[in-house]
């Protein structure tokens, strides 16, 4: 059995400049934990695979294509491959989100 405590996971460098930790990475899928402090955001980007987001804590604004929605804890969001998406933390609290990429990407994400 392999277990990973998010507090012990190594931060990963990313073009967004945010706290991100890859906590699951196999040939089939990836899961990344991201944390956005108040006022932080992701840059709009396009992933080459389907992505799902699960909000662990807080409230944020997710933008996928031309749709924007405020979402909060215990919400799952589906983001199909090839569509621009981003996150904004406009609140005064931490926003924590699990990001699942299925299948595991073989090409890089394109930041817009």
CSV table of N, CA and C in Angstrom, one decimal:
chain,number,residue,atom,x,y,z
A,1,UNK,N,0.9,-1.2,0.0
A,1,UNK,CA,0.0,0.0,0.0
A,1,UNK,C,0.9,1.2,0.0
A,2,UNK,N,0.5,2.2,-0.8
A,2,UNK,CA,1.2,3.5,-0.8
A,2,UNK,C,0.3,4.5,-0.3
A,3,UNK,N,0.8,5.3,0.6
A,3,UNK,CA,0.0,6.4,1.1
A,3,UNK,C,0.8,7.7,1.0
A,4,UNK,N,0.1,8.8,0.8
A,4,UNK,CA,0.7,10.1,0.6
A,4,UNK,C,-0.1,11.1,1.5
A,5,UNK,N,0.6,11.8,2.4
A,5,UNK,CA,0.0,12.9,3.1
A,5,UNK,C,0.3,14.2,2.4
A,6,UNK,N,-0.7,14.9,2.1
A,6,UNK,CA,-0.5,16.1,1.3
A,6,UNK,C,0.5,17.1,2.0
A,7,UNK,N,0.6,17.1,3.3
A,7,UNK,CA,1.5,18.0,4.0
A,7,UNK,C,3.0,17.6,3.8
A,8,UNK,N,3.2,16.3,3.4
A,8,UNK,CA,4.6,15.8,3.1
A,8,UNK,C,4.9,15.8,1.6
A,9,UNK,N,4.0,16.0,0.7
A,9,UNK,CA,4.2,15.9,-0.7
A,9,UNK,C,5.1,17.1,-1.2
A,10,UNK,N,6.0,16.8,-2.1
A,10,UNK,CA,6.8,17.9,-2.7
A,10,UNK,C,6.1,18.8,-3.6
A,11,UNK,N,6.3,20.1,-3.4
A,11,UNK,CA,5.7,21.1,-4.3
A,11,UNK,C,6.3,20.9,-5.7
A,12,UNK,N,5.5,21.1,-6.7
A,12,UNK,CA,6.0,21.0,-8.1
A,12,UNK,C,6.0,22.4,-8.7
A,13,UNK,N,7.0,22.6,-9.5
A,13,UNK,CA,7.1,23.9,-10.3
A,13,UNK,C,6.0,23.9,-11.3
A,14,UNK,N,5.4,25.1,-11.5
A,14,UNK,CA,4.4,25.3,-12.5
A,14,UNK,C,4.4,26.7,-13.0
A,15,UNK,N,3.8,26.9,-14.2
A,15,UNK,CA,3.8,28.2,-14.8
A,15,UNK,C,2.8,29.1,-14.2
A,16,UNK,N,2.0,28.7,-13.3
A,16,UNK,CA,1.0,29.5,-12.6
A,16,UNK,C,1.5,30.2,-11.4
A,17,UNK,N,2.6,29.7,-10.9
A,17,UNK,CA,3.2,30.3,-9.6
A,17,UNK,C,2.4,30.0,-8.4
A,18,UNK,N,1.7,28.9,-8.4
A,18,UNK,CA,0.8,28.6,-7.2
A,18,UNK,C,1.3,27.3,-6.5
A,19,UNK,N,0.8,27.0,-5.4
A,19,UNK,CA,1.1,25.8,-4.6
A,19,UNK,C,0.4,24.6,-5.3
A,20,UNK,N,1.2,23.8,-5.9
A,20,UNK,CA,0.7,22.6,-6.5
A,20,UNK,C,1.6,21.4,-6.1
A,21,UNK,N,0.9,20.2,-5.8
A,21,UNK,CA,1.6,19.0,-5.5
A,21,UNK,C,1.0,17.8,-6.2
A,22,UNK,N,1.9,17.1,-7.0
A,22,UNK,CA,1.4,15.9,-7.7
A,22,UNK,C,1.4,14.8,-6.7
A,23,UNK,N,0.2,14.3,-6.4
A,23,UNK,CA,0.0,13.3,-5.3
A,23,UNK,C,-0.3,11.9,-5.9
A,24,UNK,N,-0.5,11.8,-7.2
A,24,UNK,CA,-0.7,10.5,-7.8
A,24,UNK,C,-0.3,10.7,-9.3
A,25,UNK,N,0.6,9.7,-9.7
A,25,UNK,CA,1.1,9.8,-11.0
A,25,UNK,C,1.5,8.4,-11.5
A,26,UNK,N,0.6,7.9,-12.4
A,26,UNK,CA,0.9,6.5,-13.0
A,26,UNK,C,0.8,6.7,-14.5
A,27,UNK,N,1.0,5.6,-15.2
A,27,UNK,CA,0.9,5.6,-16.6
A,27,UNK,C,-0.6,5.9,-17.1
A,28,UNK,N,-1.5,5.7,-16.2
A,28,UNK,CA,-3.0,5.9,-16.5
A,28,UNK,C,-3.6,7.2,-16.1
A,29,UNK,N,-3.1,7.8,-15.1
A,29,UNK,CA,-3.8,9.1,-14.6
A,29,UNK,C,-2.8,9.9,-13.7
A,30,UNK,N,-3.2,11.1,-13.5
A,30,UNK,CA,-2.5,12.0,-12.6
A,30,UNK,C,-3.5,12.7,-11.7
A,31,UNK,N,-3.1,13.0,-10.5
A,31,UNK,CA,-3.9,13.8,-9.6
A,31,UNK,C,-3.0,14.8,-8.9
A,32,UNK,N,-3.4,16.1,-9.0
A,32,UNK,CA,-2.6,17.2,-8.5
A,32,UNK,C,-3.5,17.9,-7.4
A,33,UNK,N,-2.9,18.3,-6.3
A,33,UNK,CA,-3.5,19.1,-5.3
A,33,UNK,C,-3.1,20.5,-5.5
A,34,UNK,N,-4.0,21.4,-5.7
A,34,UNK,CA,-3.6,22.8,-5.8
A,34,UNK,C,-4.3,23.6,-4.7
A,35,UNK,N,-3.6,24.7,-4.3
A,35,UNK,CA,-4.1,25.6,-3.3
A,35,UNK,C,-3.9,27.0,-3.8
A,36,UNK,N,-5.0,27.7,-3.8
A,36,UNK,CA,-5.0,29.1,-4.2
A,36,UNK,C,-5.3,30.0,-3.0
A,37,UNK,N,-4.3,30.8,-2.7
A,37,UNK,CA,-4.6,31.8,-1.6
A,37,UNK,C,-5.5,32.9,-2.1
A,38,UNK,N,-6.1,33.6,-1.2
A,38,UNK,CA,-7.0,34.7,-1.6
A,38,UNK,C,-6.3,35.6,-2.6
A,39,UNK,N,-7.1,35.9,-3.7
A,39,UNK,CA,-6.5,36.7,-4.8
A,39,UNK,C,-5.7,36.0,-5.8
A,40,UNK,N,-5.3,34.7,-5.6
A,40,UNK,CA,-4.5,34.0,-6.6
A,40,UNK,C,-5.4,33.4,-7.7
A,41,UNK,N,-4.8,33.1,-8.8
A,41,UNK,CA,-5.6,32.5,-9.9
A,41,UNK,C,-4.6,31.7,-10.8
A,42,UNK,N,-5.2,30.8,-11.5
A,42,UNK,CA,-4.5,30.1,-12.6
A,42,UNK,C,-4.5,30.9,-13.8
A,43,UNK,N,-3.5,30.7,-14.7
A,43,UNK,CA,-3.5,31.3,-16.0
A,43,UNK,C,-4.5,30.5,-16.9
A,44,UNK,N,-5.2,31.1,-17.8
A,44,UNK,CA,-6.0,30.3,-18.7
A,44,UNK,C,-5.1,29.3,-19.4
A,45,UNK,N,-5.5,28.1,-19.6
A,45,UNK,CA,-4.7,27.1,-20.2
A,45,UNK,C,-5.6,26.0,-20.8
A,46,UNK,N,-4.9,25.2,-21.7
A,46,UNK,CA,-5.6,24.1,-22.3
A,46,UNK,C,-4.9,22.8,-22.1
A,47,UNK,N,-5.6,21.8,-21.6
A,47,UNK,CA,-4.9,20.5,-21.3
A,47,UNK,C,-5.3,19.5,-22.5
A,48,UNK,N,-4.4,18.6,-22.8
A,48,UNK,CA,-4.6,17.7,-23.9
A,48,UNK,C,-5.4,16.5,-23.5
A,49,UNK,N,-5.9,16.4,-22.3
A,49,UNK,CA,-6.7,15.3,-21.8
A,49,UNK,C,-7.9,15.8,-21.0
A,50,UNK,N,-8.9,15.0,-20.7
A,50,UNK,CA,-10.0,15.4,-19.9
A,50,UNK,C,-9.5,15.6,-18.5
A,51,UNK,N,-10.1,16.6,-17.8
A,51,UNK,CA,-9.7,17.0,-16.4
A,51,UNK,C,-11.0,17.0,-15.6
A,52,UNK,N,-10.9,16.6,-14.3
A,52,UNK,CA,-11.9,16.8,-13.4
A,52,UNK,C,-11.4,17.6,-12.2
A,53,UNK,N,-12.2,18.4,-11.6
A,53,UNK,CA,-11.8,19.2,-10.4
A,53,UNK,C,-12.7,18.8,-9.3
A,54,UNK,N,-12.2,18.6,-8.1
A,54,UNK,CA,-13.0,18.4,-6.9
A,54,UNK,C,-12.6,19.4,-5.9
A,55,UNK,N,-13.5,20.2,-5.5
A,55,UNK,CA,-13.2,21.3,-4.5
A,55,UNK,C,-13.2,20.7,-3.1
A,56,UNK,N,-12.1,20.7,-2.4
A,56,UNK,CA,-11.9,20.2,-1.1
A,56,UNK,C,-12.2,21.2,0.0
A,57,UNK,N,-11.9,22.5,-0.3
A,57,UNK,CA,-12.1,23.5,0.7
A,57,UNK,C,-12.2,24.9,0.0
A,58,UNK,N,-13.1,25.7,0.6
A,58,UNK,CA,-13.3,27.1,0.1
A,58,UNK,C,-14.3,27.2,-1.1
A,59,UNK,N,-14.2,28.4,-1.7
A,59,UNK,CA,-15.0,28.8,-2.8
A,59,UNK,C,-14.2,29.4,-3.8
A,60,UNK,N,-14.5,29.1,-5.1
A,60,UNK,CA,-13.7,29.7,-6.2
A,60,UNK,C,-14.5,29.9,-7.4
A,61,UNK,N,-14.0,30.6,-8.4
A,61,UNK,CA,-14.6,30.8,-9.7
A,61,UNK,C,-13.9,29.9,-10.7
A,62,UNK,N,-14.6,29.0,-11.3
A,62,UNK,CA,-14.0,28.2,-12.4
A,62,UNK,C,-14.6,28.7,-13.7
A,63,UNK,N,-13.7,28.8,-14.7
A,63,UNK,CA,-14.0,29.2,-16.0
A,63,UNK,C,-13.6,28.1,-17.0
A,64,UNK,N,-14.6,27.5,-17.8
A,64,UNK,CA,-14.3,26.5,-18.7
A,64,UNK,C,-15.0,26.9,-20.0
A,65,UNK,N,-14.1,27.2,-21.1
A,65,UNK,CA,-14.7,27.7,-22.3
A,65,UNK,C,-15.3,29.1,-22.0
A,66,UNK,N,-16.5,29.3,-22.4
A,66,UNK,CA,-17.2,30.5,-22.2
A,66,UNK,C,-18.2,30.5,-21.0
A,67,UNK,N,-18.0,29.5,-20.2
A,67,UNK,CA,-18.9,29.3,-19.0
A,67,UNK,C,-18.1,29.6,-17.8
A,68,UNK,N,-18.7,30.4,-16.8
A,68,UNK,CA,-18.1,30.7,-15.6
A,68,UNK,C,-19.1,30.4,-14.5
A,69,UNK,N,-18.6,29.8,-13.4
A,69,UNK,CA,-19.4,29.5,-12.3
A,69,UNK,C,-18.7,29.6,-10.9
A,70,UNK,N,-19.3,30.1,-9.9
A,70,UNK,CA,-18.8,30.0,-8.6
A,70,UNK,C,-19.1,28.7,-8.0
A,71,UNK,N,-18.1,28.0,-7.4
A,71,UNK,CA,-18.3,26.7,-6.9
A,71,UNK,C,-17.7,26.6,-5.5
A,72,UNK,N,-18.1,25.6,-4.7
A,72,UNK,CA,-17.6,25.5,-3.3
A,72,UNK,C,-17.4,24.1,-3.0
A,73,UNK,N,-16.9,23.9,-1.7
A,73,UNK,CA,-16.6,22.5,-1.2
A,73,UNK,C,-17.5,21.5,-1.6
A,74,UNK,N,-17.0,20.3,-1.9
A,74,UNK,CA,-17.7,19.1,-2.3
A,74,UNK,C,-18.4,19.2,-3.7
A,75,UNK,N,-17.8,20.0,-4.6
A,75,UNK,CA,-18.4,20.1,-5.9
A,75,UNK,C,-17.3,19.5,-6.9
A,76,UNK,N,-17.8,18.7,-7.8
A,76,UNK,CA,-17.0,18.1,-8.9
A,76,UNK,C,-17.3,18.8,-10.2
A,77,UNK,N,-16.3,19.2,-10.9
A,77,UNK,CA,-16.4,19.9,-12.2
A,77,UNK,C,-15.7,19.2,-13.3
A,78,UNK,N,-16.4,19.0,-14.4
A,78,UNK,CA,-15.8,18.2,-15.5
A,78,UNK,C,-15.3,19.2,-16.5
A,79,UNK,N,-14.1,19.0,-17.0
A,79,UNK,CA,-13.5,19.9,-18.0
A,79,UNK,C,-12.9,19.1,-19.2
A,80,UNK,N,-13.6,19.1,-20.3
A,80,UNK,CA,-13.2,18.2,-21.4
A,80,UNK,C,-11.9,18.7,-22.0
A,81,UNK,N,-11.1,17.8,-22.6
A,81,UNK,CA,-9.8,18.2,-23.2
A,81,UNK,C,-10.0,19.2,-24.3
A,82,UNK,N,-8.9,20.0,-24.4
A,82,UNK,CA,-8.9,21.0,-25.5
A,82,UNK,C,-9.7,22.2,-25.4
A,83,UNK,N,-10.3,22.4,-24.2
A,83,UNK,CA,-11.1,23.7,-23.9
A,83,UNK,C,-10.3,24.5,-22.9
A,84,UNK,N,-10.1,25.8,-23.2
A,84,UNK,CA,-9.5,26.7,-22.2
A,84,UNK,C,-10.2,26.7,-20.9
A,85,UNK,N,-9.4,26.7,-19.8
A,85,UNK,CA,-10.0,26.7,-18.4
A,85,UNK,C,-9.1,27.4,-17.5
A,86,UNK,N,-9.6,27.9,-16.4
A,86,UNK,CA,-8.8,28.5,-15.3
A,86,UNK,C,-9.6,28.6,-14.0
A,87,UNK,N,-8.9,29.0,-13.0
A,87,UNK,CA,-9.5,29.1,-11.6
A,87,UNK,C,-9.2,30.5,-11.1
A,88,UNK,N,-10.1,31.1,-10.3
A,88,UNK,CA,-9.8,32.3,-9.6
A,88,UNK,C,-10.3,32.2,-8.1
A,89,UNK,N,-9.5,32.6,-7.2
A,89,UNK,CA,-9.9,32.7,-5.8
A,89,UNK,C,-10.2,34.1,-5.5
A,90,UNK,N,-11.5,34.5,-5.6
A,90,UNK,CA,-11.9,35.9,-5.3
A,90,UNK,C,-12.4,36.0,-3.8
A,91,UNK,N,-12.2,35.0,-3.1
A,91,UNK,CA,-12.7,35.0,-1.7
A,91,UNK,C,-11.5,35.4,-0.7
A,92,UNK,N,-11.8,35.5,0.5
A,92,UNK,CA,-10.8,35.8,1.5
A,92,UNK,C,-10.3,34.5,2.3
A,93,UNK,N,-10.6,33.4,1.7
A,93,UNK,CA,-10.2,32.1,2.3
A,93,UNK,C,-9.4,31.3,1.3
A,94,UNK,N,-8.7,30.3,1.8
A,94,UNK,CA,-7.9,29.3,1.0
A,94,UNK,C,-8.9,28.5,0.1
A,95,UNK,N,-8.5,28.3,-1.1
A,95,UNK,CA,-9.2,27.4,-2.0
A,95,UNK,C,-8.3,26.2,-2.3
A,96,UNK,N,-8.8,25.0,-2.0
A,96,UNK,CA,-8.0,23.8,-2.3
A,96,UNK,C,-8.8,22.9,-3.2
A,97,UNK,N,-8.2,22.4,-4.3
A,97,UNK,CA,-8.8,21.7,-5.3
A,97,UNK,C,-8.0,20.5,-5.7
A,98,UNK,N,-8.6,19.3,-5.9
A,98,UNK,CA,-7.9,18.1,-6.5
A,98,UNK,C,-8.2,18.2,-8.0
A,99,UNK,N,-7.1,18.0,-8.8
A,99,UNK,CA,-7.2,18.1,-10.2
A,99,UNK,C,-6.8,16.7,-10.7
A,100,UNK,N,-7.8,16.0,-11.4
A,100,UNK,CA,-7.5,14.7,-12.0
A,100,UNK,C,-7.4,14.8,-13.5
A,101,UNK,N,-6.4,14.2,-14.0
A,101,UNK,CA,-6.1,14.2,-15.5
A,101,UNK,C,-6.2,12.7,-16.0
A,102,UNK,N,-7.2,12.5,-16.9
A,102,UNK,CA,-7.4,11.1,-17.3
A,102,UNK,C,-7.6,11.1,-18.8
A,103,UNK,N,-6.8,10.3,-19.6
A,103,UNK,CA,-5.6,9.6,-19.1
A,103,UNK,C,-4.5,10.5,-18.8
A,104,UNK,N,-3.4,9.9,-18.3
A,104,UNK,CA,-2.2,10.7,-18.0
A,104,UNK,C,-1.7,11.4,-19.3
A,105,UNK,N,-1.5,12.7,-19.2
A,105,UNK,CA,-1.1,13.5,-20.4
A,105,UNK,C,0.3,13.0,-20.9
A,106,UNK,N,0.4,12.9,-22.2
A,106,UNK,CA,1.7,12.6,-22.9
A,106,UNK,C,2.2,13.9,-23.6
A,107,UNK,N,1.4,14.9,-23.6
A,107,UNK,CA,1.8,16.2,-24.2
A,107,UNK,C,1.6,17.3,-23.1
A,108,UNK,N,2.3,18.4,-23.2
A,108,UNK,CA,2.2,19.4,-22.2
A,108,UNK,C,1.0,20.2,-22.3
A,109,UNK,N,0.6,20.8,-21.2
A,109,UNK,CA,-0.5,21.8,-21.1
A,109,UNK,C,0.0,23.0,-21.8
A,110,UNK,N,-1.0,23.7,-22.5
A,110,UNK,CA,-0.6,24.9,-23.2
A,110,UNK,C,-1.2,26.1,-22.5
A,111,UNK,N,-0.3,27.0,-21.9
A,111,UNK,CA,-0.8,28.2,-21.2
A,111,UNK,C,-1.1,29.2,-22.3
A,112,UNK,N,-2.2,29.9,-22.1
A,112,UNK,CA,-2.6,30.9,-23.1
A,112,UNK,C,-2.1,32.3,-22.7
